Amino acid sequence: MTEKERVYSDAEVEEKLKAELPHWRLENGWIRRKYKTHSWKGTLMVINTVGHLAEAAWHHPDIAASYAFVEVKLKNHHAKGITDKDFELARKIEDVVAWRPGKAGGALEGTPESDARFAYVKYDD
């Protein structure tokens, strides 16, 4: 039998989001993040990325999508609230989807910003 997971209060969730995940918000018992994309191609890339991370973590979000956005919603159904699992998966999703290798330095350039044909995610600068 597993130990009951700690469920964070709304005030604690808001504090953690502000400190650790500023693009995420608490709404109706879920932590949420909307990723804006340039097209359906970008939307599918974000959905597949989130799907891979969620399956690997064995913690599954709700996802809403349209042509130019993906909204990810996390909460722990078993615990009936927001737990460390939600924050950890949100951080991993944020790290991967918002990754900009061209801005981070190193050998990887990232997608060319000067050519809209290659744009897929609208980054929060």
Backbone as CSV, one residue per row, in Angstrom:
resi,resn,N_x,N_y,N_z,CA_x,CA_y,CA_z,C_x,C_y,C_z
1,MET,0.837,-1.176,0.000,0.000,0.000,0.000,0.887,1.246,0.000
2,THR,0.560,2.220,-0.850,1.362,3.432,-0.927,0.864,4.476,0.061
3,GLU,1.794,5.303,0.494,1.476,6.385,1.418,0.665,7.452,0.696
4,LYS,-0.273,8.068,1.384,-1.088,9.125,0.789,-0.201,10.312,0.412
5,GLU,-0.406,10.803,-0.776,0.391,11.926,-1.261,-0.097,13.238,-0.659
6,ARG,0.839,14.125,-0.426,0.496,15.437,0.106,-0.234,16.247,-0.963
7,VAL,-1.380,16.788,-0.605,-2.126,17.684,-1.484,-1.869,19.108,-1.005
8,TYR,-1.457,19.965,-1.926,-1.154,21.349,-1.597,-2.438,22.179,-1.540
9,SER,-2.465,23.147,-0.632,-3.586,24.088,-0.573,-3.485,25.037,-1.770
10,ASP,-4.576,25.725,-2.081,-4.550,26.682,-3.188,-3.466,27.743,-2.979
11,ALA,-3.335,28.236,-1.747,-2.317,29.258,-1.459,-0.914,28.706,-1.686
12,GLU,-0.668,27.456,-1.287,0.642,26.838,-1.498,0.905,26.625,-2.989
13,VAL,-0.124,26.216,-3.721,0.024,26.017,-5.174,0.389,27.337,-5.837
14,GLU,-0.353,28.392,-5.500,-0.085,29.714,-6.087,1.349,30.159,-5.792
15,GLU,1.814,29.941,-4.573,3.168,30.324,-4.182,4.211,29.544,-4.981
16,LYS,4.013,28.219,-5.097,4.965,27.392,-5.845,4.974,27.766,-7.329
17,LEU,3.805,28.021,-7.900,3.746,28.409,-9.310,4.478,29.720,-9.528
18,LYS,4.235,30.681,-8.667,4.893,31.987,-8.806,6.411,31.839,-8.746
19,ALA,6.897,30.995,-7.839,8.340,30.825,-7.647,8.990,29.923,-8.689
20,GLU,8.285,28.877,-9.117,8.920,27.836,-9.932,8.392,27.712,-11.357
21,LEU,7.129,28.075,-11.571,6.502,27.885,-12.880,5.648,29.114,-13.217
22,PRO,6.292,30.251,-13.485,5.542,31.500,-13.625,4.555,31.555,-14.792
23,HIS,4.676,30.678,-15.777,3.743,30.684,-16.902,2.542,29.764,-16.664
24,TRP,2.538,29.077,-15.540,1.433,28.195,-15.170,0.523,28.941,-14.208
25,ARG,-0.764,28.520,-14.161,-1.720,29.150,-13.261,-2.606,28.091,-12.624
26,LEU,-3.203,28.426,-11.523,-4.168,27.563,-10.856,-5.561,28.030,-11.248
27,GLU,-6.372,27.090,-11.723,-7.747,27.427,-12.097,-8.624,26.195,-11.953
28,ASN,-9.686,26.334,-11.174,-10.667,25.257,-10.975,-10.040,23.939,-10.546
29,GLY,-9.053,24.013,-9.649,-8.453,22.807,-9.096,-7.386,22.153,-9.957
30,TRP,-6.986,22.797,-11.033,-5.949,22.290,-11.941,-4.828,23.313,-12.031
31,ILE,-3.593,22.854,-12.261,-2.566,23.784,-12.721,-2.569,23.678,-14.233
32,ARG,-2.488,24.834,-14.883,-2.677,24.911,-16.341,-1.597,25.762,-16.997
33,ARG,-1.348,25.414,-18.251,-0.413,26.208,-19.060,-0.885,26.130,-20.492
34,LYS,-1.010,27.275,-21.130,-1.363,27.312,-22.552,-0.096,27.630,-23.342
35,TYR,0.240,26.745,-24.263,1.363,26.957,-25.172,0.795,27.429,-26.500
36,LYS,1.232,28.592,-26.953,0.799,29.108,-28.246,1.728,28.565,-29.313
37,THR,1.138,28.181,-30.433,1.922,27.630,-31.537,1.666,28.452,-32.797
38,HIS,2.469,28.216,-33.812,2.317,28.939,-35.075,1.369,28.238,-36.030
39,SER,1.104,26.957,-35.797,0.290,26.211,-36.752,-0.040,24.838,-36.182
40,TRP,-0.782,24.105,-36.953,-1.150,22.744,-36.550,0.083,21.880,-36.336
41,LYS,1.118,22.081,-37.157,2.370,21.321,-37.007,2.939,21.523,-35.605
42,GLY,3.019,22.763,-35.162,3.529,23.054,-33.831,2.646,22.486,-32.740
43,THR,1.340,22.560,-32.943,0.391,22.006,-31.974,0.624,20.510,-31.804
44,LEU,0.759,19.790,-32.900,0.994,18.345,-32.823,2.334,18.029,-32.164
45,MET,3.348,18.828,-32.434,4.655,18.597,-31.816,4.570,18.762,-30.303
46,VAL,3.850,19.782,-29.836,3.696,19.986,-28.392,2.891,18.842,-27.774
47,ILE,1.797,18.457,-28.411,0.979,17.359,-27.883,1.804,16.075,-27.772
48,ASN,2.560,15.751,-28.795,3.366,14.539,-28.758,4.451,14.610,-27.683
49,THR,5.042,15.764,-27.496,6.056,15.937,-26.452,5.442,15.718,-25.078
50,VAL,4.329,16.369,-24.819,3.640,16.224,-23.535,3.215,14.769,-23.337
51,GLY,2.707,14.146,-24.393,2.299,12.742,-24.298,3.448,11.827,-23.933
52,HIS,4.590,12.029,-24.547,5.763,11.202,-24.234,6.180,11.388,-22.782
53,LEU,6.286,12.627,-22.339,6.720,12.893,-20.961,5.719,12.332,-19.950
54,ALA,4.434,12.496,-20.221,3.400,11.999,-19.310,3.425,10.476,-19.230
55,GLU,3.580,9.830,-20.344,3.608,8.362,-20.340,4.841,7.849,-19.616
56,ALA,5.988,8.483,-19.865,7.216,8.074,-19.180,7.088,8.275,-17.671
57,ALA,6.391,9.336,-17.251,6.212,9.638,-15.834,5.055,8.846,-15.212
58,TRP,4.202,8.295,-16.044,2.989,7.590,-15.621,2.104,8.518,-14.786
59,HIS,1.954,9.740,-15.310,1.100,10.757,-14.695,0.520,11.571,-15.844
60,HIS,-0.758,11.456,-16.083,-1.337,11.908,-17.347,-2.176,13.178,-17.208
61,PRO,-1.858,14.196,-17.990,-2.611,15.453,-17.966,-3.854,15.366,-18.853
62,ASP,-4.712,16.348,-18.701,-5.754,16.604,-19.688,-5.148,17.596,-20.673
63,ILE,-5.476,17.443,-21.938,-4.940,18.319,-22.973,-6.096,18.821,-23.832
64,ALA,-6.117,20.129,-24.070,-7.051,20.735,-25.020,-6.197,21.360,-26.116
65,ALA,-6.647,21.226,-27.341,-5.828,21.732,-28.444,-6.693,22.360,-29.526
66,SER,-6.082,23.286,-30.226,-6.679,23.915,-31.387,-5.563,24.143,-32.395
67,TYR,-5.858,24.810,-33.477,-4.878,25.026,-34.532,-3.602,25.683,-34.002
68,ALA,-3.762,26.668,-33.103,-2.598,27.447,-32.703,-2.370,27.478,-31.185
69,PHE,-2.833,26.458,-30.469,-2.504,26.382,-29.047,-2.713,24.977,-28.515
70,VAL,-2.033,24.724,-27.395,-2.217,23.497,-26.617,-2.335,23.933,-25.163
71,GLU,-3.383,23.499,-24.481,-3.488,23.766,-23.051,-3.308,22.453,-22.312
72,VAL,-2.387,22.476,-21.341,-2.084,21.315,-20.511,-2.670,21.579,-19.129
73,LYS,-3.416,20.600,-18.600,-4.016,20.707,-17.272,-3.575,19.512,-16.435
74,LEU,-3.063,19.807,-15.249,-2.578,18.753,-14.366,-3.249,18.803,-13.000
75,LYS,-3.624,17.643,-12.500,-3.979,17.431,-11.103,-3.927,15.938,-10.862
76,ASN,-3.757,15.580,-9.618,-3.657,14.171,-9.262,-5.054,13.663,-8.917
77,HIS,-5.644,12.899,-9.827,-7.008,12.413,-9.631,-7.113,11.521,-8.401
78,HIS,-6.129,10.666,-8.207,-6.154,9.740,-7.077,-6.125,10.501,-5.744
79,ALA,-5.283,11.524,-5.666,-5.149,12.309,-4.436,-6.208,13.411,-4.333
80,LYS,-6.914,13.649,-5.431,-7.961,14.677,-5.488,-7.409,16.086,-5.234
81,GLY,-6.290,16.387,-5.884,-5.709,17.715,-5.766,-4.359,17.807,-6.424
82,ILE,-3.654,18.891,-6.148,-2.339,19.146,-6.727,-1.274,18.588,-5.788
83,THR,-0.408,17.732,-6.329,0.652,17.091,-5.548,2.007,17.355,-6.202
84,ASP,3.049,16.825,-5.588,4.392,16.963,-6.160,4.474,16.375,-7.560
85,LYS,3.697,15.343,-7.843,3.707,14.759,-9.197,3.334,15.799,-10.243
86,ASP,2.346,16.626,-9.917,1.903,17.644,-10.869,2.986,18.689,-11.109
87,PHE,3.609,19.138,-10.030,4.679,20.129,-10.180,5.870,19.555,-10.936
88,GLU,6.247,18.328,-10.635,7.396,17.721,-11.324,7.134,17.541,-12.810
89,LEU,5.944,17.054,-13.153,5.641,16.880,-14.574,5.530,18.235,-15.265
90,ALA,4.930,19.221,-14.617,4.838,20.566,-15.206,6.227,21.126,-15.485
91,ARG,7.158,20.958,-14.539,8.534,21.443,-14.747,9.190,20.742,-15.935
92,LYS,9.004,19.438,-16.043,9.625,18.694,-17.147,9.019,19.137,-18.481
93,ILE,7.698,19.294,-18.532,7.036,19.766,-19.761,7.575,21.146,-20.119
94,GLU,7.649,22.020,-19.142,8.140,23.382,-19.380,9.576,23.357,-19.884
95,ASP,10.426,22.548,-19.261,11.828,22.457,-19.679,11.956,22.024,-21.131
96,VAL,11.143,21.075,-21.542,11.279,20.527,-22.893,10.578,21.402,-23.932
97,VAL,9.315,21.752,-23.703,8.569,22.519,-24.710,9.140,23.927,-24.866
98,ALA,9.551,24.550,-23.780,10.061,25.922,-23.847,11.567,25.994,-24.099
99,TRP,12.214,24.851,-24.308,13.655,24.824,-24.540,14.010,25.582,-25.811
100,ARG,14.978,26.463,-25.709,15.460,27.240,-26.853,16.970,27.099,-26.926
101,PRO,17.452,26.085,-27.629,18.896,25.842,-27.646,19.703,27.021,-28.160
102,GLY,19.177,27.782,-29.096,19.908,28.934,-29.609,20.143,29.994,-28.550
103,LYS,19.256,30.080,-27.584,19.391,31.055,-26.493,20.261,30.509,-25.367
104,ALA,20.344,29.183,-25.248,21.074,28.561,-24.149,22.581,28.485,-24.406
105,GLY,22.984,28.677,-25.649,24.401,28.528,-25.983,24.714,27.078,-26.297
106,GLY,25.864,26.834,-26.805,26.242,25.485,-27.175,26.196,25.277,-28.674
107,ALA,26.381,24.050,-29.095,26.480,23.716,-30.512,25.137,23.735,-31.240
108,LEU,24.044,23.529,-30.527,22.727,23.507,-31.170,22.203,24.925,-31.361
109,GLU,21.789,25.237,-32.587,21.374,26.595,-32.929,19.914,26.885,-32.606
110,GLY,19.066,25.890,-32.697,17.637,26.121,-32.579,17.054,26.520,-33.923
111,THR,15.743,26.605,-33.981,15.083,26.955,-35.239,15.381,28.410,-35.605
112,PRO,15.542,28.692,-36.899,15.851,30.059,-37.320,14.684,31.004,-37.026
113,GLU,14.955,32.057,-36.291,13.900,33.016,-35.973,13.588,33.931,-37.149
114,SER,14.490,34.013,-38.092,14.301,34.918,-39.227,13.433,34.321,-40.337
115,ASP,13.057,33.061,-40.223,12.268,32.413,-41.267,11.039,31.750,-40.639
116,ALA,9.879,32.327,-40.862,8.625,31.868,-40.252,8.265,30.436,-40.653
117,ARG,8.826,29.933,-41.744,8.513,28.555,-42.157,8.923,27.541,-41.100
118,PHE,9.893,27.887,-40.262,10.408,26.946,-39.285,9.856,27.179,-37.879
119,ALA,9.065,28.207,-37.708,8.511,28.529,-36.390,7.432,27.523,-36.025
120,TYR,7.417,27.098,-34.774,6.342,26.200,-34.357,5.783,26.524,-32.982
121,VAL,6.614,26.983,-32.043,6.119,27.385,-30.724,6.346,28.874,-30.573
122,LYS,5.365,29.578,-30.009,5.531,30.998,-29.700,6.058,31.082,-28.279
123,TYR,7.310,31.463,-28.146,7.969,31.458,-26.849,7.585,32.672,-26.016
124,ASP,7.541,32.469,-24.711,7.296,33.559,-23.762,8.629,34.195,-23.437
125,ASP,8.889,35.343,-23.986,10.165,36.025,-23.703,10.029,36.966,-22.546
